[in-house]
Amino acid sequence: MQLFKAVLTEEAIQEVVGVLRSGWTGLGPKTKQFEKDFAQYLGIPHAVATNSCTAALHIALKLIDIQPGDEVICTALTFVSSNMVSLYEKAVPVFADVDETLCIDPIDIERKITSKTKAIIAVHYAGHPCDMDKINALAHAHNIWVIEDCAHASGSEYHGKKVGTLGDVGCFSFHAVKNLSISDYGMVVTHNELWAQRAQCLRWFGIDKSTYTRGVNGKYHWDYNVNELGYKYNPNDIMSALGLVQLRYLDRDNAYRQMLVNIYRRALGNNPFIQLPVVHSNVKTSNHLFYVQTGQRDELIEALSRNDICSGVHYRPNYHYDLFRPYLRGELPRSEQIWQRLISLPLHLGLQVDDVLRVCQVINEFTQQSNALRNIPEISETVAVAVGLV
């Protein structure tokens, strides 16, 4: 059983076939339409497509004019790209601890703010929105920009508003295993029209007109200007065609994920050795991940593997890696404790109810048996086998 799985409908496949037959497969009309539709879905005026969320985060830092030596506060319990983009610009990643939802903790953010702090990257972990009211209040008080890392959170809501619209810039991932599954794709969203225009240039080498926009009424206009150093961060219409279809069903697909999560919660809710995720009442989570915590994480991963069930760990804190170790300032006790207990369980649109129940059965049987043995340390292996404990 896979941990993640991309599921594409025939409708999505045929949309791609249409692009292949159109003769225009690069950055073009499908991308423009997807940007428009996604912005409308969020209720935000501007969306600019990129080839990854990493590219989107990098562009977001460029939009706020990040400079070498500027500090960017972010969680360490995230994929490395959330913090790596700061290093692209020779800025300094500053790690803050997480709260009970495993999102960045506003209390620790405040402790980490200095005169060099330029931005906060708020990662909506597993799809659960960060405490954006407190984060925005801190940012406003200290004149700091807020970038939302929504890689896990397509469709998530905070106080009834879609994430990505709550800070200064929002960055999304539509990687193959994300809720809105394309392949490799990202999106920058903002209320700022000038930033949106600049983002369009930055994603295409700093050129002020894309190849598509230079073609008007069948005529090609070759002239353009290069405004600043840019990047090859553009997507193409093949990927955008997938996005157009996947977006139509995002809320439906997220509802299916929620149904699977509800089954996990019911089936594991009475297991005293398993800690379930905390979800606040004022949010709607996309449920990109379903994780649990247990003191027997590694043993449970092996037990699941023996039953052909894949699981994962999201994440080893970034400061454990050589690249980021020099940037750790003080201890992050919650991050350090939690990551050693974390295990992500299978969650994707290809799962059926019986699949989830089988995962839960393996977990419940394993924890019951292993902890029964721990409570009777003197029991011999022969006796344990005889009574069905191993």
XYZ file of C-alpha atoms in Angstrom:
390
model
C 0.000 0.000 0.000
C 1.498 3.302 -1.090
C 1.985 6.276 1.233
C 1.119 8.717 -1.569
C -0.329 8.121 -5.014
C -1.202 10.463 -7.856
C -4.667 9.816 -9.266
C -5.544 11.292 -12.663
C -8.959 11.052 -14.270
C -9.608 10.325 -17.930
C -10.899 13.877 -18.200
C -7.503 15.208 -17.111
C -5.673 12.922 -19.507
C -7.832 14.050 -22.427
C -7.189 17.688 -21.521
C -3.468 17.004 -21.890
C -4.039 15.205 -25.185
C -5.811 18.315 -26.429
C -2.779 20.452 -25.610
C -0.434 18.019 -27.339
C -2.575 18.184 -30.452
C -2.855 21.973 -30.336
C 0.729 22.575 -31.336
C 1.340 24.877 -28.328
C 2.810 22.997 -25.403
C 4.920 25.725 -23.746
C 3.874 28.611 -21.517
C 0.621 29.736 -23.082
C -3.170 29.961 -22.910
C -3.774 26.978 -20.613
C -1.369 28.434 -18.063
C -3.056 31.809 -18.257
C -6.468 30.185 -17.741
C -5.243 28.088 -14.822
C -3.801 31.189 -13.142
C -7.142 32.950 -13.566
C -9.158 30.003 -12.264
C -6.901 29.416 -9.266
C -6.962 33.086 -8.280
C -10.747 33.014 -8.515
C -10.872 29.856 -6.393
C -8.846 31.571 -3.660
C -10.641 34.893 -3.966
C -7.395 36.763 -4.638
C -6.691 39.044 -7.622
C -3.352 37.660 -8.832
C -1.816 34.217 -9.378
C 1.420 33.523 -11.243
C 2.302 29.942 -12.155
C 5.786 28.496 -11.659
C 7.381 25.104 -12.181
C 7.538 24.319 -8.441
C 6.683 25.639 -5.002
C 10.409 26.086 -4.408
C 10.495 28.481 -7.360
C 7.430 30.244 -5.970
C 9.085 30.685 -2.555
C 12.257 32.002 -4.157
C 10.261 34.503 -6.208
C 8.372 35.537 -3.067
C 11.674 36.436 -1.388
C 12.686 38.436 -4.444
C 9.367 40.316 -4.328
C 10.074 41.529 -0.798
C 13.603 42.519 -1.887
C 15.411 40.126 0.412
C 19.086 41.041 0.834
C 22.193 39.144 1.971
C 22.257 39.008 5.759
C 18.505 39.492 6.158
C 16.912 36.979 8.515
C 13.933 34.804 7.586
C 12.095 33.007 10.391
C 10.673 29.607 9.501
C 9.960 26.250 11.086
C 12.582 23.505 10.975
C 9.880 20.824 10.747
C 9.368 21.181 7.013
C 10.784 20.101 3.691
C 14.223 21.618 3.136
C 13.080 23.930 0.321
C 11.215 26.148 2.811
C 14.561 27.194 4.281
C 16.853 26.570 1.329
C 15.357 29.465 -0.635
C 16.728 31.910 1.952
C 20.212 30.616 1.248
C 19.698 31.214 -2.478
C 19.747 34.927 -1.650
C 22.431 34.650 1.062
C 19.811 35.440 3.676
C 19.875 33.713 7.074
C 17.279 31.062 7.963
C 16.231 31.347 11.603
C 14.435 28.338 13.056
C 11.418 28.735 15.331
C 9.749 25.905 17.237
C 6.309 24.456 16.475
C 3.061 24.518 18.407
C 0.674 21.648 19.156
C -0.513 21.578 15.522
C 3.099 21.202 14.311
C 2.835 24.610 12.631
C 5.270 27.389 13.496
C 4.724 28.747 17.019
C 3.990 32.511 17.207
C 5.399 32.613 20.735
C 8.774 31.381 19.529
C 8.615 33.576 16.426
C 8.490 36.597 18.720
C 11.553 35.347 20.590
C 13.487 35.025 17.342
C 12.728 38.477 15.895
C 15.744 40.799 15.641
C 16.501 44.043 13.859
C 17.607 41.928 10.864
C 14.344 39.990 10.529
C 12.876 40.621 7.077
C 10.240 37.900 6.719
C 8.364 35.013 8.280
C 7.655 31.908 6.210
C 4.564 30.284 7.705
C 4.346 26.619 6.681
C 0.818 25.212 6.924
C 1.988 21.797 8.116
C 0.032 18.795 6.798
C -2.632 21.243 5.604
C -3.443 22.690 9.037
C -3.276 26.512 8.825
C -0.843 28.370 11.044
C -2.144 30.842 13.620
C -2.207 33.635 11.056
C -3.852 36.254 13.294
C -0.966 36.135 15.741
C 1.662 35.857 13.005
C 0.266 38.828 11.090
C 0.036 40.873 14.286
C 3.698 40.203 15.029
C 4.658 41.028 11.462
C 2.730 44.290 11.512
C 4.254 45.316 14.834
C 7.807 44.698 13.598
C 7.425 45.685 9.930
C 8.064 42.127 8.686
C 6.725 40.462 5.538
C 4.666 37.253 5.783
C 5.045 34.519 3.173
C 2.655 31.581 3.375
C 4.098 28.208 2.398
C 0.929 26.429 1.279
C 2.638 23.374 -0.221
C 0.444 21.094 1.914
C -2.602 23.294 2.017
C -4.485 23.615 -1.275
C -8.064 24.193 -0.146
C -7.303 24.771 3.541
C -9.148 27.605 5.286
C -8.517 29.818 8.302
C -11.586 31.566 9.748
C -13.377 30.822 6.472
C -10.664 32.330 4.250
C -8.457 30.297 1.936
C -4.825 30.053 2.982
C -2.462 31.837 0.648
C -4.601 34.967 0.863
C -3.765 35.783 4.489
C -0.169 37.026 4.257
C 1.689 39.203 1.781
C 2.497 36.360 -0.636
C 1.228 32.793 -0.850
C 3.145 29.897 -2.424
C 1.548 26.612 -3.488
C 2.788 23.218 -4.609
C 0.982 21.040 -7.140
C 3.609 18.310 -7.086
C 2.431 14.856 -8.163
C 1.539 13.732 -4.625
C -0.066 16.963 -3.444
C -3.835 17.438 -3.082
C -4.030 19.285 -6.391
C -1.845 16.854 -8.285
C -0.147 17.918 -11.497
C 3.467 16.786 -11.726
C 5.896 19.535 -10.795
C 4.165 22.887 -10.487
C 3.829 25.852 -8.176
C 1.927 29.110 -7.826
C 2.634 32.554 -6.405
C -0.471 34.448 -5.269
C -0.722 38.024 -4.041
C -2.997 41.025 -3.654
C -0.236 43.248 -5.054
C -0.559 43.896 -8.798
C 2.994 45.196 -9.209
C 4.371 42.132 -7.472
C 2.335 39.887 -9.765
C 3.760 41.642 -12.817
C 7.279 41.312 -11.463
C 6.734 37.636 -10.645
C 5.762 37.006 -14.265
C 9.089 38.473 -15.365
C 11.143 36.706 -12.700
C 9.820 33.280 -13.705
C 10.942 33.863 -17.317
C 14.542 35.175 -17.177
C 13.453 38.703 -16.218
C 11.976 39.177 -19.705
C 9.083 41.617 -19.765
C 7.017 39.718 -22.369
C 6.521 35.977 -22.632
C 6.746 34.167 -25.947
C 2.987 33.638 -25.898
C 2.095 37.286 -25.234
C 4.412 38.368 -28.056
C 2.282 36.412 -30.499
C -0.785 38.503 -31.404
C -3.281 37.774 -34.202
C -0.986 35.216 -35.724
C 1.969 37.610 -35.836
C 5.106 37.196 -33.753
C 6.766 40.234 -32.186
C 10.370 39.403 -31.439
C 11.352 42.488 -29.411
C 11.430 42.495 -25.597
C 13.332 43.946 -22.646
C 15.145 42.227 -19.772
C 14.364 44.135 -16.598
C 16.390 42.185 -14.015
C 18.104 38.900 -13.330
C 15.440 36.226 -13.725
C 15.082 32.455 -13.717
C 13.805 29.531 -15.768
C 10.884 28.992 -13.407
C 7.972 28.862 -15.854
C 5.614 25.876 -16.194
C 4.073 24.762 -19.489
C 0.593 24.222 -20.892
C 0.817 20.435 -20.620
C 1.034 20.696 -16.836
C -1.428 23.583 -16.734
C -4.011 21.485 -18.580
C -3.840 18.943 -15.776
C -4.227 21.729 -13.230
C -7.361 23.093 -14.888
C -9.128 19.749 -14.461
C -7.709 18.889 -11.043
C -8.829 22.252 -9.659
C -12.454 21.543 -10.582
C -12.457 18.558 -8.229
C -10.170 19.843 -5.459
C -12.911 20.415 -2.881
C -14.541 17.076 -3.691
C -11.191 15.286 -3.425
C -10.378 17.025 -0.142
C -13.749 15.900 1.201
C -12.821 12.315 0.341
C -9.520 12.730 2.169
C -11.435 14.076 5.178
C -13.645 10.994 5.140
C -10.575 8.746 5.220
C -9.085 10.810 8.045
C -12.319 10.463 10.022
C -12.000 6.689 9.726
C -8.407 6.828 10.934
C -9.480 8.913 13.893
C -12.333 6.593 14.859
C -10.282 3.418 14.456
C -7.235 4.735 16.345
C -8.995 7.030 18.801
C -9.067 4.518 21.667
C -5.458 3.404 21.266
C -3.577 4.819 24.284
C -0.217 4.402 22.538
C -1.131 6.568 19.545
C -1.428 10.363 19.644
C -3.656 11.841 16.950
C -3.161 15.246 15.300
C -4.544 18.360 16.988
C -6.976 20.306 14.782
C -8.249 23.715 15.848
C -11.936 24.525 15.524
C -11.407 27.675 13.450
C -9.745 25.924 10.514
C -10.478 23.610 7.627
C -7.522 21.415 6.774
C -6.755 19.933 3.373
C -5.403 16.806 5.109
C -2.402 16.511 2.857
C -0.807 14.285 5.500
C -2.298 12.138 8.192
C 0.309 11.607 10.868
C 0.314 10.099 14.332
C 2.827 10.191 17.142
C 4.075 7.166 19.036
C 7.008 6.271 21.233
C 7.521 3.157 19.084
C 7.835 4.979 15.756
C 10.620 2.953 14.162
C 9.237 -0.393 15.323
C 5.786 0.547 14.009
C 7.242 1.536 10.625
C 8.820 -1.930 10.423
C 5.555 -3.624 11.420
C 3.666 -1.734 8.727
C 6.341 -2.595 6.178
C 6.032 -6.297 6.996
C 2.373 -5.928 6.054
C 3.219 -4.177 2.757
C 2.110 -0.792 4.072
C 4.348 2.185 3.327
C 4.740 4.973 5.869
C 6.940 8.033 6.207
C 8.434 10.640 8.528
C 7.615 14.300 7.850
C 10.119 15.604 8.763
C 13.578 15.321 10.210
C 14.176 18.916 11.406
C 16.243 20.873 8.891
C 18.962 21.712 11.423
C 19.884 18.011 11.533
C 21.328 18.392 8.030
C 24.884 19.644 7.590
C 23.791 22.562 5.399
C 21.512 24.034 8.066
C 23.269 23.014 11.286
C 25.203 26.314 11.599
C 21.941 28.287 11.639
C 20.444 26.691 14.755
C 20.082 29.223 17.572
C 19.272 27.593 20.863
C 17.093 24.570 21.362
C 13.754 23.744 19.737
C 12.463 21.277 22.321
C 9.071 20.559 20.804
C 10.407 20.032 17.285
C 13.171 17.782 18.587
C 10.817 15.668 20.671
C 7.996 15.405 18.165
C 9.950 14.424 15.072
C 11.233 11.293 16.826
C 7.622 10.196 17.364
C 6.183 11.143 13.960
C 4.891 8.697 11.399
C 2.840 9.581 8.315
C 0.243 7.002 7.292
C -1.104 6.303 3.792
C -3.494 8.999 2.589
C -4.437 9.496 -1.049
C -7.394 9.280 -3.406
C -6.557 5.719 -4.412
C -7.324 4.400 -0.907
C -10.564 2.659 -0.040
C -12.180 2.444 3.391
C -10.986 -1.143 3.821
C -7.405 -0.026 3.150
C -7.534 2.477 5.992
C -9.118 -0.074 8.313
C -6.329 -2.542 7.507
C -3.680 0.073 8.387
C -5.440 0.739 11.681
C -5.752 -2.964 12.431
C -2.012 -3.454 11.988
C -1.288 -0.446 14.220
C -3.694 -1.509 16.970
C -2.480 -5.100 16.991
C 1.163 -4.057 17.016
C 0.835 -1.575 19.861
C -1.276 -3.953 21.919
C 1.152 -6.832 21.526
C 4.378 -4.858 21.920
C 3.177 -3.030 24.994
C 1.811 -6.213 26.562
C 5.318 -7.636 26.283
C 6.830 -4.490 27.768
C 4.491 -4.737 30.756
C 5.615 -8.332 31.429
C 9.407 -8.101 31.077
C 10.056 -11.523 32.598
C 7.957 -13.430 30.064
C 9.936 -15.815 27.880
C 9.787 -15.756 24.096
C 8.344 -19.271 24.054
C 5.483 -18.256 26.320
C 4.928 -15.058 24.373
C 4.495 -17.016 21.158
C 2.202 -19.497 22.860
C -0.181 -16.789 24.103
C -0.144 -14.921 20.802
C 1.787 -11.864 21.900
C 4.373 -12.165 19.112
